[in-house]
XYZ file of C-alpha atoms in Angstrom:
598
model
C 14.288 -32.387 18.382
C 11.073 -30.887 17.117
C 8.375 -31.300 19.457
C 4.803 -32.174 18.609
C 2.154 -29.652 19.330
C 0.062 -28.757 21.848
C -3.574 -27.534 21.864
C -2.370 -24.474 22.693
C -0.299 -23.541 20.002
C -3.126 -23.535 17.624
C -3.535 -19.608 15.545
C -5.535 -18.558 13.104
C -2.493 -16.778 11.019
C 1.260 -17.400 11.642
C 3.723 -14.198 10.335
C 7.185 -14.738 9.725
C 8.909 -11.478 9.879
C 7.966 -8.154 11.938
C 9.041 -5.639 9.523
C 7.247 -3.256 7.816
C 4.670 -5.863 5.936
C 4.543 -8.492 8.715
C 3.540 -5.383 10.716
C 0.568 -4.626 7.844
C -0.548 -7.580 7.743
C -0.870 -8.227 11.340
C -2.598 -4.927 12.009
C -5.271 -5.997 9.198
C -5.726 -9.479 10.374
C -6.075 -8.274 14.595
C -8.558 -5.226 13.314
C -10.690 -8.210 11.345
C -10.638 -10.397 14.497
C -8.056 -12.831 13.045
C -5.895 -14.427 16.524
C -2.047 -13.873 15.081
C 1.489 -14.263 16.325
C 4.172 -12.542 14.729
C 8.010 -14.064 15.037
C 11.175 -11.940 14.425
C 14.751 -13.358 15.160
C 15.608 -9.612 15.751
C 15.891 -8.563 19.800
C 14.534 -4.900 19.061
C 12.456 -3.801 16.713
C 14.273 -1.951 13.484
C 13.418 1.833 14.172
C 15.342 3.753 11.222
C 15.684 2.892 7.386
C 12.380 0.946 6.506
C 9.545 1.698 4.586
C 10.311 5.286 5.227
C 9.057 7.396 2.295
C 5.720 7.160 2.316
C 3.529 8.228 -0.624
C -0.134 9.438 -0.937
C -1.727 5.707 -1.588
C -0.168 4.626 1.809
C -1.403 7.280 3.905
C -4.333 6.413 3.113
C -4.620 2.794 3.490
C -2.876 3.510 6.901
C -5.633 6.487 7.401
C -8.355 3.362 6.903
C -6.622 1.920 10.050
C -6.356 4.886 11.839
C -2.743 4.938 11.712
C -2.428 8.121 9.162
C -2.282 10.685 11.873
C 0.670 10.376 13.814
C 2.755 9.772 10.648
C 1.687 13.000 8.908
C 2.184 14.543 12.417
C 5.423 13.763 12.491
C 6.786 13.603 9.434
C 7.378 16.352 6.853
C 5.059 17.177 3.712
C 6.494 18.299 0.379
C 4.589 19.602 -2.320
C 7.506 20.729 -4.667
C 10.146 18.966 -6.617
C 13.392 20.737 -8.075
C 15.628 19.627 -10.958
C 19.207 20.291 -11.557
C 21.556 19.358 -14.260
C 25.458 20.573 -14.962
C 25.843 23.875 -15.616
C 28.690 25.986 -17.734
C 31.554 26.094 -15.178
C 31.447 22.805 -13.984
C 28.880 22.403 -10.963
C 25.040 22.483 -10.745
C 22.297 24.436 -12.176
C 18.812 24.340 -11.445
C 16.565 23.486 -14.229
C 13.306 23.355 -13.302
C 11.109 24.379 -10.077
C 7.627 23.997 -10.574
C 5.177 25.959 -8.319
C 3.595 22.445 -7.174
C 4.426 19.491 -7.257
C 3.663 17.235 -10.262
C -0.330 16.348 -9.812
C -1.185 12.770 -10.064
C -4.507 11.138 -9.452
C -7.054 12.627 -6.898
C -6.060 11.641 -3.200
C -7.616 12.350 -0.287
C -4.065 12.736 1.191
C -2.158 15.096 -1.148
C 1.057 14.427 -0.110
C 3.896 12.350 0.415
C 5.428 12.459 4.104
C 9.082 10.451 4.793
C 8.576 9.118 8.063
C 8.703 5.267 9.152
C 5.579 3.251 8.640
C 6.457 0.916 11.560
C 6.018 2.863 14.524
C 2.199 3.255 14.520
C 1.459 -0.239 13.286
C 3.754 -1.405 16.613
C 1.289 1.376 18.790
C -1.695 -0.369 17.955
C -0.386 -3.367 18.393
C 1.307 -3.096 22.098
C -2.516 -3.777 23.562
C -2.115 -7.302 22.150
C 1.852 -7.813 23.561
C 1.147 -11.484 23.280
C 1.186 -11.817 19.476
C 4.886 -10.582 19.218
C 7.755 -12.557 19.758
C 11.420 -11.865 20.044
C 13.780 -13.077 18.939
C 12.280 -16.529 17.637
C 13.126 -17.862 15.008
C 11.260 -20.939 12.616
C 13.632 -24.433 12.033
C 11.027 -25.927 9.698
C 7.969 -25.340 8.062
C 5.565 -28.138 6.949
C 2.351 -28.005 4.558
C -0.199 -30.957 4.348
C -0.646 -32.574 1.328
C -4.564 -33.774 2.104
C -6.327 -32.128 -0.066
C -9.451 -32.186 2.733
C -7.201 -30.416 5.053
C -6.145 -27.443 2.692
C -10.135 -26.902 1.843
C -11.511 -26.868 5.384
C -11.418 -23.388 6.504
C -10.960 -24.733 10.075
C -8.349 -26.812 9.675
C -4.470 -25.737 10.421
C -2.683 -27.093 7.649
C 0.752 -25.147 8.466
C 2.998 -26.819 10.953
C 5.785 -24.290 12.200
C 8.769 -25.095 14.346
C 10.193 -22.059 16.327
C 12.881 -21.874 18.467
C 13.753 -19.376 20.861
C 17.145 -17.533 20.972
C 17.161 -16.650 24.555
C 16.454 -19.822 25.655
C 19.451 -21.061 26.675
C 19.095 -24.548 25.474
C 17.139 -23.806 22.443
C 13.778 -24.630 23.414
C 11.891 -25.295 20.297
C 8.010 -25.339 19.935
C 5.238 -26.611 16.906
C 2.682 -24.216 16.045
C 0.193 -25.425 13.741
C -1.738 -22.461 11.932
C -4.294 -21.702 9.451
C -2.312 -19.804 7.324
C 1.569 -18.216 7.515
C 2.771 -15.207 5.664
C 6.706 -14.849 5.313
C 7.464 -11.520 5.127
C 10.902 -12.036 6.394
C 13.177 -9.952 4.437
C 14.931 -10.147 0.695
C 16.860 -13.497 1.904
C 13.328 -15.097 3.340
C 13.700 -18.354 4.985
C 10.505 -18.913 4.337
C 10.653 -18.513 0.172
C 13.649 -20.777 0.754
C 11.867 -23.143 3.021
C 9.119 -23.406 0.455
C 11.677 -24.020 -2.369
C 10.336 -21.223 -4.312
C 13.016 -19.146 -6.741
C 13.686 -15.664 -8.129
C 13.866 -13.701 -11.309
C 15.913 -11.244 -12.263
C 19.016 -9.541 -12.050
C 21.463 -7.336 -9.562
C 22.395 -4.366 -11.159
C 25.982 -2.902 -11.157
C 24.370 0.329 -9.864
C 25.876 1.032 -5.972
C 24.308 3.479 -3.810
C 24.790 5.234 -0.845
C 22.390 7.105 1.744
C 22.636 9.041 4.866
C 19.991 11.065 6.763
C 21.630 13.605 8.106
C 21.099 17.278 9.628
C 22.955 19.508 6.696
C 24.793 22.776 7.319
C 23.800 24.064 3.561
C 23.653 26.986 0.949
C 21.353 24.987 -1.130
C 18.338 26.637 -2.034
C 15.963 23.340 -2.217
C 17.071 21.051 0.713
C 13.835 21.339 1.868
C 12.496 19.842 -1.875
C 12.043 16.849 -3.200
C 15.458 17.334 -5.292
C 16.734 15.592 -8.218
C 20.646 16.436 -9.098
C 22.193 14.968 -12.154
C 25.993 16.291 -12.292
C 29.354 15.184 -14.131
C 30.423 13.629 -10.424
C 27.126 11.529 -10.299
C 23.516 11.454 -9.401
C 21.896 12.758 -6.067
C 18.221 12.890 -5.217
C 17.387 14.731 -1.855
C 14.515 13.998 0.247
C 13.104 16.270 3.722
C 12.522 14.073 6.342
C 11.414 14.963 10.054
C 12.450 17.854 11.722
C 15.577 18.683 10.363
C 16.749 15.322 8.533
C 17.446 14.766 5.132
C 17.916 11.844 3.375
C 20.878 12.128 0.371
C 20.640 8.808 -2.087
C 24.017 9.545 -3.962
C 25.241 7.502 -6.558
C 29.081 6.275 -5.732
C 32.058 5.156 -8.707
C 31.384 1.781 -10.051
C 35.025 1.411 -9.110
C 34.510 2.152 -5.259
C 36.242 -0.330 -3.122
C 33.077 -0.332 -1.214
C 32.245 -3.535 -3.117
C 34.159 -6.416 -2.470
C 35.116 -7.640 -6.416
C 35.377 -11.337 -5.397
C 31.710 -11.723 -3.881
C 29.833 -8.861 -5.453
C 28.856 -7.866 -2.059
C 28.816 -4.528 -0.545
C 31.675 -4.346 2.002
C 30.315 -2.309 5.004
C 33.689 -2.554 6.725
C 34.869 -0.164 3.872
C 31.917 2.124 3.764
C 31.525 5.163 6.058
C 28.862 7.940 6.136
C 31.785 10.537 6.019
C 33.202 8.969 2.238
C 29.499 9.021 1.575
C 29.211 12.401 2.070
C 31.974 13.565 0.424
C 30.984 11.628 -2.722
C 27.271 14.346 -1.687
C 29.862 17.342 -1.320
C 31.314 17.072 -5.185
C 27.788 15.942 -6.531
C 26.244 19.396 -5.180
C 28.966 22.019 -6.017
C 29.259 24.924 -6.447
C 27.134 24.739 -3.421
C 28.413 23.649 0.407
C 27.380 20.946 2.063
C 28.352 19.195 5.058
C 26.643 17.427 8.470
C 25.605 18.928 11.535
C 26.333 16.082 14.069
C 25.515 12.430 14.120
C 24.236 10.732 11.225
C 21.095 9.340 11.909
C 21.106 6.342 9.885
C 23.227 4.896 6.675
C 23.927 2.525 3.845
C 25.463 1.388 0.968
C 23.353 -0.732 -1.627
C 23.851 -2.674 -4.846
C 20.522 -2.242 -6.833
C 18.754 -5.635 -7.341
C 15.480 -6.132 -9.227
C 14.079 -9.581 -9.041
C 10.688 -10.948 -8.221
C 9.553 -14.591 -6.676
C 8.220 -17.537 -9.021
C 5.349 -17.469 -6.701
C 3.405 -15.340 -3.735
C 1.807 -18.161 -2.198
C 1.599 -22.009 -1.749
C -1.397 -23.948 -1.943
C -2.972 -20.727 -1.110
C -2.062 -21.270 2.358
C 1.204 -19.901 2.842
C 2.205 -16.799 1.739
C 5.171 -14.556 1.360
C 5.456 -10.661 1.568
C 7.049 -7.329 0.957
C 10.992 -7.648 0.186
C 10.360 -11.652 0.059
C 8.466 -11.040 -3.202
C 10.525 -8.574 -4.294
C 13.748 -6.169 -4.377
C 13.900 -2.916 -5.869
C 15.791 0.290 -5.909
C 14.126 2.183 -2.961
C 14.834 5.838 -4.702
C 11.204 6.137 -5.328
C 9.820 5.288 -2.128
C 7.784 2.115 -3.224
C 8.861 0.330 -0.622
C 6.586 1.425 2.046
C 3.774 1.752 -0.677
C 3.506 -2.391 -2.447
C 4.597 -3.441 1.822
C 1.186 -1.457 3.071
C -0.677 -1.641 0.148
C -3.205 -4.598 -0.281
C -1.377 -5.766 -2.768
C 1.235 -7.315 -1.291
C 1.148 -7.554 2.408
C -2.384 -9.728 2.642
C -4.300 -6.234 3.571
C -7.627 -6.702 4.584
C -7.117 -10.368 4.741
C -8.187 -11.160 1.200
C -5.735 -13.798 0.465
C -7.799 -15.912 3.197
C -11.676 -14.640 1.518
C -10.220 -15.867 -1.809
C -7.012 -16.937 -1.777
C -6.639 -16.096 -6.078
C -6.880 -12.570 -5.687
C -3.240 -12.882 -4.058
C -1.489 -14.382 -6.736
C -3.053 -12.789 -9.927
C -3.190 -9.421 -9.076
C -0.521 -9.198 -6.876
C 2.294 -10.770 -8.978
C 1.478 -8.878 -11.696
C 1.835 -5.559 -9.570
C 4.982 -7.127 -8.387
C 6.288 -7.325 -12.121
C 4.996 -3.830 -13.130
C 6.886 -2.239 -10.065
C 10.286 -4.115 -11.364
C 9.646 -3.277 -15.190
C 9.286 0.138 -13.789
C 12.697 0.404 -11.778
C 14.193 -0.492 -14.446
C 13.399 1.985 -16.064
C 13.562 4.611 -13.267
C 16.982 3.262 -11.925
C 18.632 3.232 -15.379
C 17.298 7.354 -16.103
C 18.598 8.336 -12.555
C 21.669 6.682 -12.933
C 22.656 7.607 -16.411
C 24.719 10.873 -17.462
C 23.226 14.038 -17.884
C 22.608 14.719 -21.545
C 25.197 17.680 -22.634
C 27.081 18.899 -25.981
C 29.609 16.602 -25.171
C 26.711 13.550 -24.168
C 24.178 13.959 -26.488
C 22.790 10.529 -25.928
C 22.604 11.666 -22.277
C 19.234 11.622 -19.869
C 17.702 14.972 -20.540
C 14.980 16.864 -18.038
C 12.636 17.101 -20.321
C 12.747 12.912 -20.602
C 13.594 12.595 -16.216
C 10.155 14.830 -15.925
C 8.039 13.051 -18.460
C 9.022 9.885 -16.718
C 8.040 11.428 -13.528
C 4.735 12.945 -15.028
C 3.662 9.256 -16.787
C 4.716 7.207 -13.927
C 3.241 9.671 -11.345
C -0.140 7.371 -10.681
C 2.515 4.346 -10.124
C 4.997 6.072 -8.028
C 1.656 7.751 -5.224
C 0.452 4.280 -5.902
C -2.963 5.721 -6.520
C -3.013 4.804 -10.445
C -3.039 0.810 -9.875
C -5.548 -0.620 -12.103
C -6.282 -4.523 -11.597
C -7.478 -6.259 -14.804
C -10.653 -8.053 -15.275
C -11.475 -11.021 -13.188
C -13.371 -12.891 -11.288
C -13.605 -9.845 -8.707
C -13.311 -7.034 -11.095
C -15.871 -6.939 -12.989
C -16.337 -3.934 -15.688
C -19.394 -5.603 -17.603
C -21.405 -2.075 -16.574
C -18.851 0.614 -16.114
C -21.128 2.406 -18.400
C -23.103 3.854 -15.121
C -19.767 4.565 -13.408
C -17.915 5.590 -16.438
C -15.410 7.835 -14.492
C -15.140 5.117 -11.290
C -12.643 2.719 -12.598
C -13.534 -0.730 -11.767
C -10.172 -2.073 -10.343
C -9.065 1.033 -9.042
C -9.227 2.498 -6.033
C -12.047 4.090 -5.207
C -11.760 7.810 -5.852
C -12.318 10.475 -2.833
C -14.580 12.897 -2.722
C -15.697 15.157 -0.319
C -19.755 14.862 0.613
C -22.043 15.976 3.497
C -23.861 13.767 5.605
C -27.612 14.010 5.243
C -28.504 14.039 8.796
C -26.485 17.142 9.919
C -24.623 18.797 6.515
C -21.363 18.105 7.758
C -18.470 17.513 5.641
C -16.651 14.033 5.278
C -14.447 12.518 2.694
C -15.394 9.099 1.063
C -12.348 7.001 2.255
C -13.385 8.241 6.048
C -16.641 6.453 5.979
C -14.835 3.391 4.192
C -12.991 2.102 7.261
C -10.619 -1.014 6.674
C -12.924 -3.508 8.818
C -13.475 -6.102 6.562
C -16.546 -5.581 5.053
C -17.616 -5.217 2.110
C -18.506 -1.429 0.961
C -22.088 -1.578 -0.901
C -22.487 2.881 -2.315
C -26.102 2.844 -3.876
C -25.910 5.911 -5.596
C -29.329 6.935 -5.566
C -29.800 10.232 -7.780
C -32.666 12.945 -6.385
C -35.043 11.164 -4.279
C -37.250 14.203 -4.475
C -37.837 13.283 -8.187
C -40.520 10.559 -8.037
C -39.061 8.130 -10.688
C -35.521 8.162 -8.331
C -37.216 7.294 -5.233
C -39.661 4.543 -6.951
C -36.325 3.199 -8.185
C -35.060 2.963 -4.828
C -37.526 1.389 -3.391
C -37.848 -0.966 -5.872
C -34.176 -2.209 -5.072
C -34.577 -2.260 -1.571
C -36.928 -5.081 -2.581
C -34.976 -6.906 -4.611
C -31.954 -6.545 -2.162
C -34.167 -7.572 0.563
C -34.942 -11.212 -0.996
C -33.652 -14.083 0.154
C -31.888 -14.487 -2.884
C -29.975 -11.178 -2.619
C -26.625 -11.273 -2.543
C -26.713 -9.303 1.088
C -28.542 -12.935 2.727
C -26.822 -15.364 0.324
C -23.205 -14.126 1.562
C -23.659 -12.574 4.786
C -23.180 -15.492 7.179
C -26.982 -14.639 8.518
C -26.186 -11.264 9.595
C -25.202 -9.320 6.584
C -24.298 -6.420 8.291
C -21.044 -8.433 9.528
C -20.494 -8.964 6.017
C -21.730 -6.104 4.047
C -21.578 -1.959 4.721
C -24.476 0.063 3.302
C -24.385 3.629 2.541
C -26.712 5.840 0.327
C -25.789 8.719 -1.533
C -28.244 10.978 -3.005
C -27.938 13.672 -5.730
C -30.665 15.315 -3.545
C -30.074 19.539 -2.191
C -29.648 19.820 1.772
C -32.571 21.847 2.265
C -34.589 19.221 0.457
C -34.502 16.372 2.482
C -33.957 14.498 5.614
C -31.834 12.068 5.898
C -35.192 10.158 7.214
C -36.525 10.709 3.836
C -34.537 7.707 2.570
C -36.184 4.342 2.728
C -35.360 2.359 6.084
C -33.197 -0.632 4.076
C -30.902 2.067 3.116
C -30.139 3.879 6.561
C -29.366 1.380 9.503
C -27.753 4.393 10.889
C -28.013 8.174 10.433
C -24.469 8.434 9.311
C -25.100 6.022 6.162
C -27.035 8.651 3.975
C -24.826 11.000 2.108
C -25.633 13.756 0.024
C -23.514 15.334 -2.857
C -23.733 18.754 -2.091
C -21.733 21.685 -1.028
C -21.433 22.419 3.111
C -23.211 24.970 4.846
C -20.355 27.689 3.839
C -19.674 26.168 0.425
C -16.392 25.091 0.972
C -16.194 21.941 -0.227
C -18.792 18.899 -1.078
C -20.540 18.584 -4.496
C -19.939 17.578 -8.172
C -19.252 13.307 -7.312
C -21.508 12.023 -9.550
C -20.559 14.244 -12.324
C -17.008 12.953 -11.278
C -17.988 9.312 -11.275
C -19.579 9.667 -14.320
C -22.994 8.244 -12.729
C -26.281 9.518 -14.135
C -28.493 11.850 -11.150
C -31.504 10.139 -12.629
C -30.758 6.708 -12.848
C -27.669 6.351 -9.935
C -25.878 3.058 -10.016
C -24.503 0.498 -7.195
C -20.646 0.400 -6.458
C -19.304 -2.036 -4.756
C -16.150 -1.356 -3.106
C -13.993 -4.740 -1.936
C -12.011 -4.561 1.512
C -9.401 -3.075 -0.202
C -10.450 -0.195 -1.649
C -10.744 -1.289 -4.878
C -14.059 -1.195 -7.125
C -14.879 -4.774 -7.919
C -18.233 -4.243 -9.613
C -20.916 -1.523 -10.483
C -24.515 -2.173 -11.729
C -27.603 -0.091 -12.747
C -30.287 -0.686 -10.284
C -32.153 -3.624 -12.436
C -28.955 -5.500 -12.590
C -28.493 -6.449 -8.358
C -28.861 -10.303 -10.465
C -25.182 -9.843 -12.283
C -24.039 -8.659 -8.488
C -25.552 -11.664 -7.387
C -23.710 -13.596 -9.698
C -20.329 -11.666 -8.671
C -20.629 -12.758 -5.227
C -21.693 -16.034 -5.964
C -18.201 -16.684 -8.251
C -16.084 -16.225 -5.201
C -18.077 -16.363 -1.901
C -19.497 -19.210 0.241
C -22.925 -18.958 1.165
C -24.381 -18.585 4.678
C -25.668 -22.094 5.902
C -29.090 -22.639 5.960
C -30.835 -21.979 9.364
């Protein structure tokens, strides 16, 4: 019998799930301050086979939380991709090895490194061992229909049931929460619990994967490696150490798949008949494992997407809940971290919107896409006798156009109420609803190097860049003055929206088109430096090595500069010309609530 609550049992955000999103999310929501308990009806954490390949886009959103290190310690880097297609006695031949890897969009993490996402997020976690719970489980899930209730941001609309499964009778408990994210696997409870359907379809593609250590002649097993052969398709991936991963593609015939359900029969699978489907993919070359497997599967590819991400903007659902792709391209780890979809940077709770519209349409771009992907890695080969075939030159301009989507470093969010491109004139080469683009700059105070995205922590805030041009030119600096009045006001946006300390709200940094040996950072007017690491300078290090050229880059004028404004995502959200801080104003003002009156 569901028991009522106590005081207690009262949190700010309730997550359904501990996988690789629930993880996310909770990792953004403790760094913002956010109380959170996280529910999983597992006993141990999942350690191998999720959210695994992880792409430039994710490092670095991880990197913002200062989880990026350990994974790019320990997992491997690849900068090169090799193709292979039949060749004229029967077995493989390689096609095309390119001397990088394809480029995509600038990132201040160049790389893509296959290791699991989880393990970090649970590290900083374990000083808060309060927040996770296993195995508990939620009975029933309840959502007030007062519309008072679902406005007040200090009310706790969400009424949870758990019940323990060690508990030897059961013992059941209400939680009543702010908000609750589901992010409880492809067959959520919660989506179910909330009534909320799917689109799409399950393919009658079936894959298998092992990560293995291979005993090989192959020449790229340490490449990203694409094989398309008359016995099927195989793309390799390095992992840590010595691992590989092998997706192969297995005989629509298999008896791996029971015919009467449609469902994958595990009971019939084995990592060995996976392998040998590997070993007649890859001739003429020799394959086989070196000890245990580390970790397998077999899948059937499914690509739907939910009706809905959220309900009454108070309850939300995440990762593999939303979604279900083929994981061949490593997106998985990239939508669960990114913003996007796993409440990042908690903007689903600053304005609820954001969540739906820009995240469902990411959602429906990353099926449209696997479509597309999973049908040209799946097809045959094209060859005299398949004309109508998948040919390399189509596999690699389908890598080479999709190459901003796959790193997850070419999302673009449409115009709305917080993108706003009315003056991306002064920015022209800083996409507003992009993510901002790193650069490498000095600070002013000491000339050593930093990248952008390190002085753009995920905390919360708001990121305010005033790009101020040469200060040593008089017009630049009587500019910048000028808008450290107007920002100053009390009707700037900075005291209108920042809760009567702005600097809780709001991050300030300056960046001047100004030479090293031309200023001090103390040169910049005292608005625009509450510390000494907010002044940046575009320019080159002391030994030249890297620095200058951003505002050529941007596409932002070194006499007039412009104001960026970078949301707690990473994303650009608006940019202004100096005399416009009132259409900033007005950007705020469509989405924020303003600080009470003293």
């Amino acid at each position: 019998m569901p028991l009522s609550p106590t005081p207690g049992n009262k949190v700010d955000v309730l997550i359904i799930g501990a996988g690789p999103a629930g993880l996310m999310a909770a990792n953004a929501l403790v760094h913002a301050g956010v109380t959170v308990r996280i529910v999983d009806k597992k006993t141990v954490p999942v350690t191998v086979g999720h959210a695994d390949g992880i792409h430039p886009r994710t490092i670095e959103i991880l990197q913002s939380y200062g989880l990026g290190e350990r994974l790019q310690r320990e997992g491997t880097r690849f900068d090169r991709a090799a193709f292979y297609n039949p060749g004229p006695n029967g077995g493989i031949k390689v096609i095309f090895v390119p001397s990088s890897s394809h480029k995509t969009n600038p990132s201040s993490r160049e790389h893509s490194a296959p290791r699991q996402s989880s393990p970090p997020q649970r590290d900083t976690l374990s000083s808060s061992p309060d927040i996770k719970e296993r195995p508990v489980v939620p009975t029933s899930i309840e959502l007030s229909d007062s519309r008072s209730d679902l406005v007040n941001p200090d009310a706790y609309p969400v009424k949870v049931t758990l019940k323990n499964l060690d508990s030897e009778d059961g013992d059941e408990e209400v939680v009543q929460a702010k908000f609750a994210i589901g992010s409880d696997s492809a067959h959520s409870w919660t989506r179910k619990a909330l009534n909320i359907g799917v689109e799409g379809d399950q393919t009658t593609s079936i894959w298998g994967v092992v990560d293995i250590v291979p005993d090989t002649d192959f020449p790229d097993i340490r490449n990203w490696t694409f094989i398309h052969s008359n016995q099927g398709t195989l793309m390799n991936i390095p992992r840590e150490g010595d691992l590989i991963r092998f997706y192969i593609q297995l005989s629509s015939d298999t008896d791996f798949v029971n015919r009467e359900t449609g469902r994958v029969d595990l009971t019939k699978a084995s990592p060995d008949r996976i392998m040998e489907a590997a070993a007649k993919i890859m001739q003429p070359y020799r394959v086989v494992r070196v000890g245990d497997v580390e970790w397998w599967t077999v899948y059937i590819i499914g690509q739907r997407v939910a009706q809905t991400f959220s309900v009454k903007d108070r309850v939300f659902i995440a990762g593999d809940a939303c979604h279900t792709h083929s994981p061949k391209a490593g997106q998985d780890s990239t939508i669960r971290s990114h913003p996007g979809l796993t409440m990042h940077s908690l903007e689903a709770i600053i304005c609820p919107s954001w969540y739906e519209s820009e995240r469902l349409k990411y959602a429906q771009d990353l099926i449209d896409f696997d479509k597309k992907w999973s049908k040209m890695f799946s097809d045959k080969p094209q060859s005299e006798d398949n004309f109508e075939g998948v040919s390399h030159e189509e596999f690699l301009g389908m890598l080479a156009s999709q190459s901003g989507f796959l790193s997850g470093i070419g999302i673009r969010y449409e115009p709305s109420t917080v993108v706003n491109n009315k003056h991306q004139a002064c920015a022209s080469k800083l996409i507003v609803g992009e993510r901002v683009t790193p650069r490498d700059f000095v600070y002013a105070a000491n000339v050593n190097p930093v990248n952008l995205h390190d002085v753009l922590p995920s905390d919360m805030r708001v990121k305010i860049l005033v790009y101020a041009g040469d200060i040593k030119v008089e017009a630049s600096m009587k500019r910048l003055h000028a808008l450290g009045e107007n920002m100053g006001t009390s009707n700037s946006f900075l005291w209108r929206f920042g809760q009567g300390a702005y600097e809780k709200v709001f991050d300030m940094l300056c960046i001047c088109a100004t030479k090293k040996d031309d200023m001090d950072f103390t040169d910049v007017p005292k608005f625009f430096r509450s510390h000494w690491s907010k002044v940046l300078l575009d320019d080159t290090d002391m030994y030249g090595r890297s620095g200058g050229g951003a505002y050529e880059a941007y596409g932002i004028s070194r006499e007039e500069g412009a104001i960026v404004v970078v949301r707690p995502d990473g994303y650009v959200g608006v940019v202004a010309p100096f005399d416009h801080v009132d259409d900033i104003n007005q950007y705020f003002a469509s989405f924020m609530l303003e600080a009470p009156e003293a």
